[in-house]
Amino acid sequence: MKNIKSLTIIMGTLFIGVILRALIPLPIPESVYGMLLLFIFLKLGIVKLDTISEVSAILLSFLSFVFLPPSVGLMDSYFMVKDQLVGVMVVIFLSTILTMAASGLTVKLLKEKRRVH
């Protein structure tokens, strides 16, 4: 029963994200709205981390399956990108480095902010 409640909370925030996306026409995916809402609920204490942690762990364990179809699709359309393969690899490499750097700096800033307070 606890898992059903947890899943309902997570899916409910995602559903509210769909509604927010319709009301606020920014180029932001519905899931980002929903996860931002869930984050706000967690920070305000409306939702307790203990309530959703178990279901969240289960959902995260299946995350790799989400990336499987796009990967297969990319392999299927290799003939269309083979001429730009070097450029695509450079973009993938640079975006990975930039994402890692941005994530690392964000964590560093948040840790420093936490130490100050």
PDB file of N, CA and C in Angstrom, residues 24-113:
ATOM      1  N   ILE A  24       1.593  27.191 -18.889  1.00  0.00           N
ATOM      2  CA  ILE A  24       2.799  28.017 -19.031  1.00  0.00           C
ATOM      3  C   ILE A  24       3.537  27.529 -20.281  1.00  0.00           C
ATOM      4  N   PRO A  25       3.333  28.168 -21.406  1.00  0.00           N
ATOM      5  CA  PRO A  25       3.882  27.659 -22.666  1.00  0.00           C
ATOM      6  C   PRO A  25       5.370  27.963 -22.873  1.00  0.00           C
ATOM      7  N   LEU A  26       6.190  27.543 -21.934  1.00  0.00           N
ATOM      8  CA  LEU A  26       7.638  27.659 -22.097  1.00  0.00           C
ATOM      9  C   LEU A  26       8.157  26.374 -22.735  1.00  0.00           C
ATOM     10  N   PRO A  27       9.302  26.425 -23.396  1.00  0.00           N
ATOM     11  CA  PRO A  27       9.835  25.200 -24.023  1.00  0.00           C
ATOM     12  C   PRO A  27      10.492  24.274 -23.000  1.00  0.00           C
ATOM     13  N   ILE A  28       9.727  23.897 -21.990  1.00  0.00           N
ATOM     14  CA  ILE A  28      10.210  23.017 -20.928  1.00  0.00           C
ATOM     15  C   ILE A  28       9.336  21.773 -20.929  1.00  0.00           C
ATOM     16  N   PRO A  29       9.937  20.580 -20.912  1.00  0.00           N
ATOM     17  CA  PRO A  29       9.119  19.351 -20.922  1.00  0.00           C
ATOM     18  C   PRO A  29       8.256  19.231 -19.669  1.00  0.00           C
ATOM     19  N   GLU A  30       7.147  18.528 -19.833  1.00  0.00           N
ATOM     20  CA  GLU A  30       6.220  18.322 -18.723  1.00  0.00           C
ATOM     21  C   GLU A  30       6.886  17.641 -17.543  1.00  0.00           C
ATOM     22  N   SER A  31       7.761  16.691 -17.831  1.00  0.00           N
ATOM     23  CA  SER A  31       8.418  15.955 -16.754  1.00  0.00           C
ATOM     24  C   SER A  31       9.303  16.860 -15.911  1.00  0.00           C
ATOM     25  N   VAL A  32       9.894  17.879 -16.531  1.00  0.00           N
ATOM     26  CA  VAL A  32      10.722  18.824 -15.768  1.00  0.00           C
ATOM     27  C   VAL A  32       9.846  19.645 -14.835  1.00  0.00           C
ATOM     28  N   TYR A  33       8.699  20.096 -15.341  1.00  0.00           N
ATOM     29  CA  TYR A  33       7.750  20.791 -14.465  1.00  0.00           C
ATOM     30  C   TYR A  33       7.369  19.901 -13.275  1.00  0.00           C
ATOM     31  N   GLY A  34       7.060  18.642 -13.550  1.00  0.00           N
ATOM     32  CA  GLY A  34       6.637  17.727 -12.494  1.00  0.00           C
ATOM     33  C   GLY A  34       7.733  17.466 -11.482  1.00  0.00           C
ATOM     34  N   MET A  35       8.949  17.239 -11.961  1.00  0.00           N
ATOM     35  CA  MET A  35      10.044  16.976 -11.032  1.00  0.00           C
ATOM     36  C   MET A  35      10.404  18.224 -10.230  1.00  0.00           C
ATOM     37  N   LEU A  36      10.278  19.395 -10.849  1.00  0.00           N
ATOM     38  CA  LEU A  36      10.509  20.641 -10.110  1.00  0.00           C
ATOM     39  C   LEU A  36       9.469  20.793  -9.008  1.00  0.00           C
ATOM     40  N   LEU A  37       8.244  20.458  -9.334  1.00  0.00           N
ATOM     41  CA  LEU A  37       7.163  20.513  -8.347  1.00  0.00           C
ATOM     42  C   LEU A  37       7.417  19.525  -7.209  1.00  0.00           C
ATOM     43  N   LEU A  38       7.842  18.324  -7.552  1.00  0.00           N
ATOM     44  CA  LEU A  38       8.156  17.329  -6.529  1.00  0.00           C
ATOM     45  C   LEU A  38       9.306  17.814  -5.650  1.00  0.00           C
ATOM     46  N   PHE A  39      10.311  18.432  -6.262  1.00  0.00           N
ATOM     47  CA  PHE A  39      11.432  18.991  -5.500  1.00  0.00           C
ATOM     48  C   PHE A  39      10.948  20.060  -4.521  1.00  0.00           C
ATOM     49  N   ILE A  40      10.068  20.934  -5.002  1.00  0.00           N
ATOM     50  CA  ILE A  40       9.522  21.984  -4.130  1.00  0.00           C
ATOM     51  C   ILE A  40       8.736  21.360  -2.975  1.00  0.00           C
ATOM     52  N   PHE A  41       7.921  20.346  -3.283  1.00  0.00           N
ATOM     53  CA  PHE A  41       7.168  19.659  -2.228  1.00  0.00           C
ATOM     54  C   PHE A  41       8.097  19.025  -1.198  1.00  0.00           C
ATOM     55  N   LEU A  42       9.198  18.449  -1.658  1.00  0.00           N
ATOM     56  CA  LEU A  42      10.163  17.843  -0.738  1.00  0.00           C
ATOM     57  C   LEU A  42      10.838  18.909   0.121  1.00  0.00           C
ATOM     58  N   LYS A  43      11.248  20.021  -0.499  1.00  0.00           N
ATOM     59  CA  LYS A  43      11.923  21.082   0.254  1.00  0.00           C
ATOM     60  C   LYS A  43      10.992  21.734   1.280  1.00  0.00           C
ATOM     61  N   LEU A  44       9.714  21.850   0.938  1.00  0.00           N
ATOM     62  CA  LEU A  44       8.754  22.471   1.862  1.00  0.00           C
ATOM     63  C   LEU A  44       8.249  21.497   2.918  1.00  0.00           C
ATOM     64  N   GLY A  45       8.581  20.229   2.766  1.00  0.00           N
ATOM     65  CA  GLY A  45       8.140  19.229   3.730  1.00  0.00           C
ATOM     66  C   GLY A  45       6.730  18.726   3.491  1.00  0.00           C
ATOM     67  N   ILE A  46       6.138  19.107   2.368  1.00  0.00           N
ATOM     68  CA  ILE A  46       4.794  18.627   2.037  1.00  0.00           C
ATOM     69  C   ILE A  46       4.847  17.128   1.766  1.00  0.00           C
ATOM     70  N   VAL A  47       5.903  16.702   1.084  1.00  0.00           N
ATOM     71  CA  VAL A  47       6.159  15.280   0.832  1.00  0.00           C
ATOM     72  C   VAL A  47       7.450  14.916   1.557  1.00  0.00           C
ATOM     73  N   LYS A  48       7.424  13.839   2.307  1.00  0.00           N
ATOM     74  CA  LYS A  48       8.616  13.368   3.016  1.00  0.00           C
ATOM     75  C   LYS A  48       9.414  12.438   2.109  1.00  0.00           C
ATOM     76  N   LEU A  49      10.734  12.556   2.184  1.00  0.00           N
ATOM     77  CA  LEU A  49      11.609  11.729   1.352  1.00  0.00           C
ATOM     78  C   LEU A  49      11.388  10.249   1.621  1.00  0.00           C
ATOM     79  N   ASP A  50      11.154   9.892   2.876  1.00  0.00           N
ATOM     80  CA  ASP A  50      10.906   8.485   3.219  1.00  0.00           C
ATOM     81  C   ASP A  50       9.696   7.915   2.483  1.00  0.00           C
ATOM     82  N   THR A  51       8.745   8.795   2.182  1.00  0.00           N
ATOM     83  CA  THR A  51       7.515   8.350   1.534  1.00  0.00           C
ATOM     84  C   THR A  51       7.765   7.854   0.110  1.00  0.00           C
ATOM     85  N   ILE A  52       8.679   8.509  -0.612  1.00  0.00           N
ATOM     86  CA  ILE A  52       8.863   8.164  -2.026  1.00  0.00           C
ATOM     87  C   ILE A  52      10.196   7.509  -2.338  1.00  0.00           C
ATOM     88  N   SER A  53      11.066   7.342  -1.350  1.00  0.00           N
ATOM     89  CA  SER A  53      12.423   6.852  -1.642  1.00  0.00           C
ATOM     90  C   SER A  53      12.447   5.432  -2.205  1.00  0.00           C
ATOM     91  N   GLU A  54      11.624   4.546  -1.685  1.00  0.00           N
ATOM     92  CA  GLU A  54      11.644   3.158  -2.139  1.00  0.00           C
ATOM     93  C   GLU A  54      11.189   3.038  -3.597  1.00  0.00           C
ATOM     94  N   VAL A  55      10.079   3.696  -3.928  1.00  0.00           N
ATOM     95  CA  VAL A  55       9.579   3.647  -5.308  1.00  0.00           C
ATOM     96  C   VAL A  55      10.538   4.375  -6.246  1.00  0.00           C
ATOM     97  N   SER A  56      11.132   5.463  -5.768  1.00  0.00           N
ATOM     98  CA  SER A  56      12.105   6.189  -6.589  1.00  0.00           C
ATOM     99  C   SER A  56      13.291   5.300  -6.934  1.00  0.00           C
ATOM    100  N   ALA A  57      13.760   4.534  -5.979  1.00  0.00           N
ATOM    101  CA  ALA A  57      14.880   3.625  -6.224  1.00  0.00           C
ATOM    102  C   ALA A  57      14.506   2.563  -7.262  1.00  0.00           C
ATOM    103  N   ILE A  58      13.303   2.065  -7.166  1.00  0.00           N
ATOM    104  CA  ILE A  58      12.829   1.069  -8.150  1.00  0.00           C
ATOM    105  C   ILE A  58      12.770   1.693  -9.541  1.00  0.00           C
ATOM    106  N   LEU A  59      12.209   2.896  -9.638  1.00  0.00           N
ATOM    107  CA  LEU A  59      12.108   3.564 -10.935  1.00  0.00           C
ATOM    108  C   LEU A  59      13.487   3.865 -11.510  1.00  0.00           C
ATOM    109  N   LEU A  60      14.420   4.280 -10.665  1.00  0.00           N
ATOM    110  CA  LEU A  60      15.776   4.567 -11.137  1.00  0.00           C
ATOM    111  C   LEU A  60      16.494   3.312 -11.625  1.00  0.00           C
ATOM    112  N   SER A  61      16.173   2.168 -11.045  1.00  0.00           N
ATOM    113  CA  SER A  61      16.822   0.937 -11.480  1.00  0.00           C
ATOM    114  C   SER A  61      16.415   0.560 -12.904  1.00  0.00           C
ATOM    115  N   PHE A  62      15.269   1.063 -13.366  1.00  0.00           N
ATOM    116  CA  PHE A  62      14.815   0.786 -14.727  1.00  0.00           C
ATOM    117  C   PHE A  62      15.127   1.917 -15.704  1.00  0.00           C
ATOM    118  N   LEU A  63      15.888   2.900 -15.276  1.00  0.00           N
ATOM    119  CA  LEU A  63      16.149   4.077 -16.103  1.00  0.00           C
ATOM    120  C   LEU A  63      16.887   3.736 -17.390  1.00  0.00           C
ATOM    121  N   SER A  64      17.760   2.753 -17.355  1.00  0.00           N
ATOM    122  CA  SER A  64      18.524   2.419 -18.559  1.00  0.00           C
ATOM    123  C   SER A  64      17.626   1.943 -19.692  1.00  0.00           C
ATOM    124  N   PHE A  65      16.479   1.351 -19.364  1.00  0.00           N
ATOM    125  CA  PHE A  65      15.558   0.911 -20.402  1.00  0.00           C
ATOM    126  C   PHE A  65      14.965   2.080 -21.182  1.00  0.00           C
ATOM    127  N   VAL A  66      14.939   3.266 -20.563  1.00  0.00           N
ATOM    128  CA  VAL A  66      14.407   4.445 -21.229  1.00  0.00           C
ATOM    129  C   VAL A  66      15.304   4.838 -22.401  1.00  0.00           C
ATOM    130  N   PHE A  67      16.612   4.614 -22.255  1.00  0.00           N
ATOM    131  CA  PHE A  67      17.555   5.026 -23.285  1.00  0.00           C
ATOM    132  C   PHE A  67      17.772   3.963 -24.348  1.00  0.00           C
ATOM    133  N   LEU A  68      17.216   2.803 -24.167  1.00  0.00           N
ATOM    134  CA  LEU A  68      17.402   1.726 -25.131  1.00  0.00           C
ATOM    135  C   LEU A  68      16.771   2.026 -26.490  1.00  0.00           C
ATOM    136  N   PRO A  69      15.493   2.425 -26.575  1.00  0.00           N
ATOM    137  CA  PRO A  69      14.909   2.698 -27.906  1.00  0.00           C
ATOM    138  C   PRO A  69      15.639   3.786 -28.703  1.00  0.00           C
ATOM    139  N   PRO A  70      16.019   4.932 -28.096  1.00  0.00           N
ATOM    140  CA  PRO A  70      16.759   5.918 -28.895  1.00  0.00           C
ATOM    141  C   PRO A  70      18.109   5.378 -29.382  1.00  0.00           C
ATOM    142  N   SER A  71      18.754   4.562 -28.574  1.00  0.00           N
ATOM    143  CA  SER A  71      20.042   3.994 -28.983  1.00  0.00           C
ATOM    144  C   SER A  71      19.873   3.067 -30.173  1.00  0.00           C
ATOM    145  N   VAL A  72      18.852   2.239 -30.136  1.00  0.00           N
ATOM    146  CA  VAL A  72      18.575   1.343 -31.258  1.00  0.00           C
ATOM    147  C   VAL A  72      18.192   2.154 -32.493  1.00  0.00           C
ATOM    148  N   GLY A  73      17.411   3.205 -32.297  1.00  0.00           N
ATOM    149  CA  GLY A  73      17.036   4.077 -33.413  1.00  0.00           C
ATOM    150  C   GLY A  73      18.238   4.742 -34.041  1.00  0.00           C
ATOM    151  N   LEU A  74      19.201   5.151 -33.225  1.00  0.00           N
ATOM    152  CA  LEU A  74      20.424   5.765 -33.740  1.00  0.00           C
ATOM    153  C   LEU A  74      21.237   4.754 -34.537  1.00  0.00           C
ATOM    154  N   MET A  75      21.326   3.528 -34.025  1.00  0.00           N
ATOM    155  CA  MET A  75      22.056   2.493 -34.759  1.00  0.00           C
ATOM    156  C   MET A  75      21.346   2.163 -36.069  1.00  0.00           C
ATOM    157  N   ASP A  76      20.030   2.203 -36.057  1.00  0.00           N
ATOM    158  CA  ASP A  76      19.254   1.904 -37.253  1.00  0.00           C
ATOM    159  C   ASP A  76      19.443   2.968 -38.334  1.00  0.00           C
ATOM    160  N   SER A  77      19.659   4.213 -37.926  1.00  0.00           N
ATOM    161  CA  SER A  77      19.828   5.298 -38.899  1.00  0.00           C
ATOM    162  C   SER A  77      21.287   5.715 -39.048  1.00  0.00           C
ATOM    163  N   TYR A  78      22.186   4.796 -38.807  1.00  0.00           N
ATOM    164  CA  TYR A  78      23.620   5.072 -38.938  1.00  0.00           C
ATOM    165  C   TYR A  78      23.960   5.569 -40.327  1.00  0.00           C
ATOM    166  N   PHE A  79      23.369   4.980 -41.345  1.00  0.00           N
ATOM    167  CA  PHE A  79      23.682   5.361 -42.719  1.00  0.00           C
ATOM    168  C   PHE A  79      23.390   6.833 -42.984  1.00  0.00           C
ATOM    169  N   MET A  80      22.468   7.438 -42.225  1.00  0.00           N
ATOM    170  CA  MET A  80      22.121   8.839 -42.426  1.00  0.00           C
ATOM    171  C   MET A  80      23.122   9.776 -41.737  1.00  0.00           C
ATOM    172  N   VAL A  81      23.798   9.316 -40.693  1.00  0.00           N
ATOM    173  CA  VAL A  81      24.721  10.190 -39.965  1.00  0.00           C
ATOM    174  C   VAL A  81      26.182   9.816 -40.155  1.00  0.00           C
ATOM    175  N   LYS A  82      26.461   8.802 -40.951  1.00  0.00           N
ATOM    176  CA  LYS A  82      27.852   8.342 -41.062  1.00  0.00           C
ATOM    177  C   LYS A  82      28.770   9.405 -41.649  1.00  0.00           C
ATOM    178  N   ASP A  83      28.246  10.292 -42.511  1.00  0.00           N
ATOM    179  CA  ASP A  83      29.075  11.350 -43.082  1.00  0.00           C
ATOM    180  C   ASP A  83      29.398  12.445 -42.065  1.00  0.00           C
ATOM    181  N   GLN A  84      28.546  12.600 -41.062  1.00  0.00           N
ATOM    182  CA  GLN A  84      28.772  13.612 -40.024  1.00  0.00           C
ATOM    183  C   GLN A  84      29.205  12.993 -38.702  1.00  0.00           C
ATOM    184  N   LEU A  85      29.706  11.770 -38.752  1.00  0.00           N
ATOM    185  CA  LEU A  85      30.016  11.036 -37.533  1.00  0.00           C
ATOM    186  C   LEU A  85      31.051  11.752 -36.657  1.00  0.00           C
ATOM    187  N   VAL A  86      32.070  12.325 -37.273  1.00  0.00           N
ATOM    188  CA  VAL A  86      33.099  13.027 -36.494  1.00  0.00           C
ATOM    189  C   VAL A  86      32.485  14.228 -35.781  1.00  0.00           C
ATOM    190  N   GLY A  87      31.679  14.991 -36.484  1.00  0.00           N
ATOM    191  CA  GLY A  87      31.024  16.154 -35.873  1.00  0.00           C
ATOM    192  C   GLY A  87      30.095  15.756 -34.745  1.00  0.00           C
ATOM    193  N   VAL A  88      29.340  14.680 -34.956  1.00  0.00           N
ATOM    194  CA  VAL A  88      28.427  14.196 -33.919  1.00  0.00           C
ATOM    195  C   VAL A  88      29.216  13.752 -32.693  1.00  0.00           C
ATOM    196  N   MET A  89      30.317  13.053 -32.913  1.00  0.00           N
ATOM    197  CA  MET A  89      31.141  12.595 -31.781  1.00  0.00           C
ATOM    198  C   MET A  89      31.749  13.775 -31.027  1.00  0.00           C
ATOM    199  N   VAL A  90      32.172  14.810 -31.742  1.00  0.00           N
ATOM    200  CA  VAL A  90      32.733  15.996 -31.088  1.00  0.00           C
ATOM    201  C   VAL A  90      31.657  16.672 -30.235  1.00  0.00           C
ATOM    202  N   VAL A  91      30.461  16.809 -30.786  1.00  0.00           N
ATOM    203  CA  VAL A  91      29.360  17.431 -30.042  1.00  0.00           C
ATOM    204  C   VAL A  91      29.018  16.604 -28.811  1.00  0.00           C
ATOM    205  N   ILE A  92      28.949  15.282 -28.952  1.00  0.00           N
ATOM    206  CA  ILE A  92      28.650  14.415 -27.815  1.00  0.00           C
ATOM    207  C   ILE A  92      29.733  14.556 -26.747  1.00  0.00           C
ATOM    208  N   PHE A  93      30.990  14.544 -27.160  1.00  0.00           N
ATOM    209  CA  PHE A  93      32.102  14.662 -26.211  1.00  0.00           C
ATOM    210  C   PHE A  93      32.055  16.000 -25.479  1.00  0.00           C
ATOM    211  N   LEU A  94      31.916  17.088 -26.234  1.00  0.00           N
ATOM    212  CA  LEU A  94      31.900  18.413 -25.606  1.00  0.00           C
ATOM    213  C   LEU A  94      30.691  18.602 -24.695  1.00  0.00           C
ATOM    214  N   SER A  95      29.531  18.138 -25.130  1.00  0.00           N
ATOM    215  CA  SER A  95      28.347  18.304 -24.280  1.00  0.00           C
ATOM    216  C   SER A  95      28.463  17.459 -23.012  1.00  0.00           C
ATOM    217  N   THR A  96      29.100  16.301 -23.097  1.00  0.00           N
ATOM    218  CA  THR A  96      29.321  15.483 -21.905  1.00  0.00           C
ATOM    219  C   THR A  96      30.254  16.196 -20.934  1.00  0.00           C
ATOM    220  N   ILE A  97      31.341  16.753 -21.448  1.00  0.00           N
ATOM    221  CA  ILE A  97      32.292  17.485 -20.597  1.00  0.00           C
ATOM    222  C   ILE A  97      31.607  18.689 -19.955  1.00  0.00           C
ATOM    223  N   LEU A  98      30.847  19.453 -20.742  1.00  0.00           N
ATOM    224  CA  LEU A  98      30.158  20.626 -20.195  1.00  0.00           C
ATOM    225  C   LEU A  98      29.117  20.235 -19.145  1.00  0.00           C
ATOM    226  N   THR A  99      28.404  19.158 -19.382  1.00  0.00           N
ATOM    227  CA  THR A  99      27.411  18.694 -18.404  1.00  0.00           C
ATOM    228  C   THR A  99      28.086  18.260 -17.117  1.00  0.00           C
ATOM    229  N   MET A 100      29.187  17.526 -17.227  1.00  0.00           N
ATOM    230  CA  MET A 100      29.913  17.096 -16.028  1.00  0.00           C
ATOM    231  C   MET A 100      30.452  18.302 -15.266  1.00  0.00           C
ATOM    232  N   ALA A 101      30.994  19.283 -15.985  1.00  0.00           N
ATOM    233  CA  ALA A 101      31.530  20.473 -15.331  1.00  0.00           C
ATOM    234  C   ALA A 101      30.427  21.270 -14.643  1.00  0.00           C
ATOM    235  N   ALA A 102      29.314  21.458 -15.328  1.00  0.00           N
ATOM    236  CA  ALA A 102      28.198  22.205 -14.739  1.00  0.00           C
ATOM    237  C   ALA A 102      27.644  21.487 -13.514  1.00  0.00           C
ATOM    238  N   SER A 103      27.534  20.165 -13.596  1.00  0.00           N
ATOM    239  CA  SER A 103      27.039  19.397 -12.444  1.00  0.00           C
ATOM    240  C   SER A 103      28.004  19.495 -11.275  1.00  0.00           C
ATOM    241  N   GLY A 104      29.284  19.345 -11.555  1.00  0.00           N
ATOM    242  CA  GLY A 104      30.284  19.428 -10.495  1.00  0.00           C
ATOM    243  C   GLY A 104      30.309  20.797  -9.830  1.00  0.00           C
ATOM    244  N   LEU A 105      30.254  21.853 -10.634  1.00  0.00           N
ATOM    245  CA  LEU A 105      30.258  23.208 -10.075  1.00  0.00           C
ATOM    246  C   LEU A 105      28.990  23.476  -9.263  1.00  0.00           C
ATOM    247  N   THR A 106      27.867  22.978  -9.726  1.00  0.00           N
ATOM    248  CA  THR A 106      26.615  23.149  -8.993  1.00  0.00           C
ATOM    249  C   THR A 106      26.685  22.469  -7.633  1.00  0.00           C
ATOM    250  N   VAL A 107      27.176  21.243  -7.609  1.00  0.00           N
ATOM    251  CA  VAL A 107      27.315  20.519  -6.340  1.00  0.00           C
ATOM    252  C   VAL A 107      28.288  21.246  -5.420  1.00  0.00           C
ATOM    253  N   LYS A 108      29.391  21.716  -5.977  1.00  0.00           N
ATOM    254  CA  LYS A 108      30.384  22.447  -5.179  1.00  0.00           C
ATOM    255  C   LYS A 108      29.772  23.711  -4.569  1.00  0.00           C
ATOM    256  N   LEU A 109      29.034  24.473  -5.380  1.00  0.00           N
ATOM    257  CA  LEU A 109      28.402  25.687  -4.875  1.00  0.00           C
ATOM    258  C   LEU A 109      27.362  25.382  -3.805  1.00  0.00           C
ATOM    259  N   LEU A 110      26.581  24.333  -4.013  1.00  0.00           N
ATOM    260  CA  LEU A 110      25.570  23.963  -3.016  1.00  0.00           C
ATOM    261  C   LEU A 110      26.206  23.501  -1.705  1.00  0.00           C
ATOM    262  N   LYS A 111      27.315  22.773  -1.800  1.00  0.00           N
ATOM    263  CA  LYS A 111      28.005  22.340  -0.590  1.00  0.00           C
ATOM    264  C   LYS A 111      28.584  23.535   0.162  1.00  0.00           C
ATOM    265  N   GLU A 112      29.152  24.493  -0.588  1.00  0.00           N
ATOM    266  CA  GLU A 112      29.701  25.684   0.056  1.00  0.00           C
ATOM    267  C   GLU A 112      28.590  26.505   0.706  1.00  0.00           C
ATOM    268  N   LYS A 113      27.465  26.603   0.023  1.00  0.00           N
ATOM    269  CA  LYS A 113      26.334  27.354   0.568  1.00  0.00           C
ATOM    270  C   LYS A 113      25.818  26.689   1.846  1.00  0.00           C
TER     271      LYS A 113
END
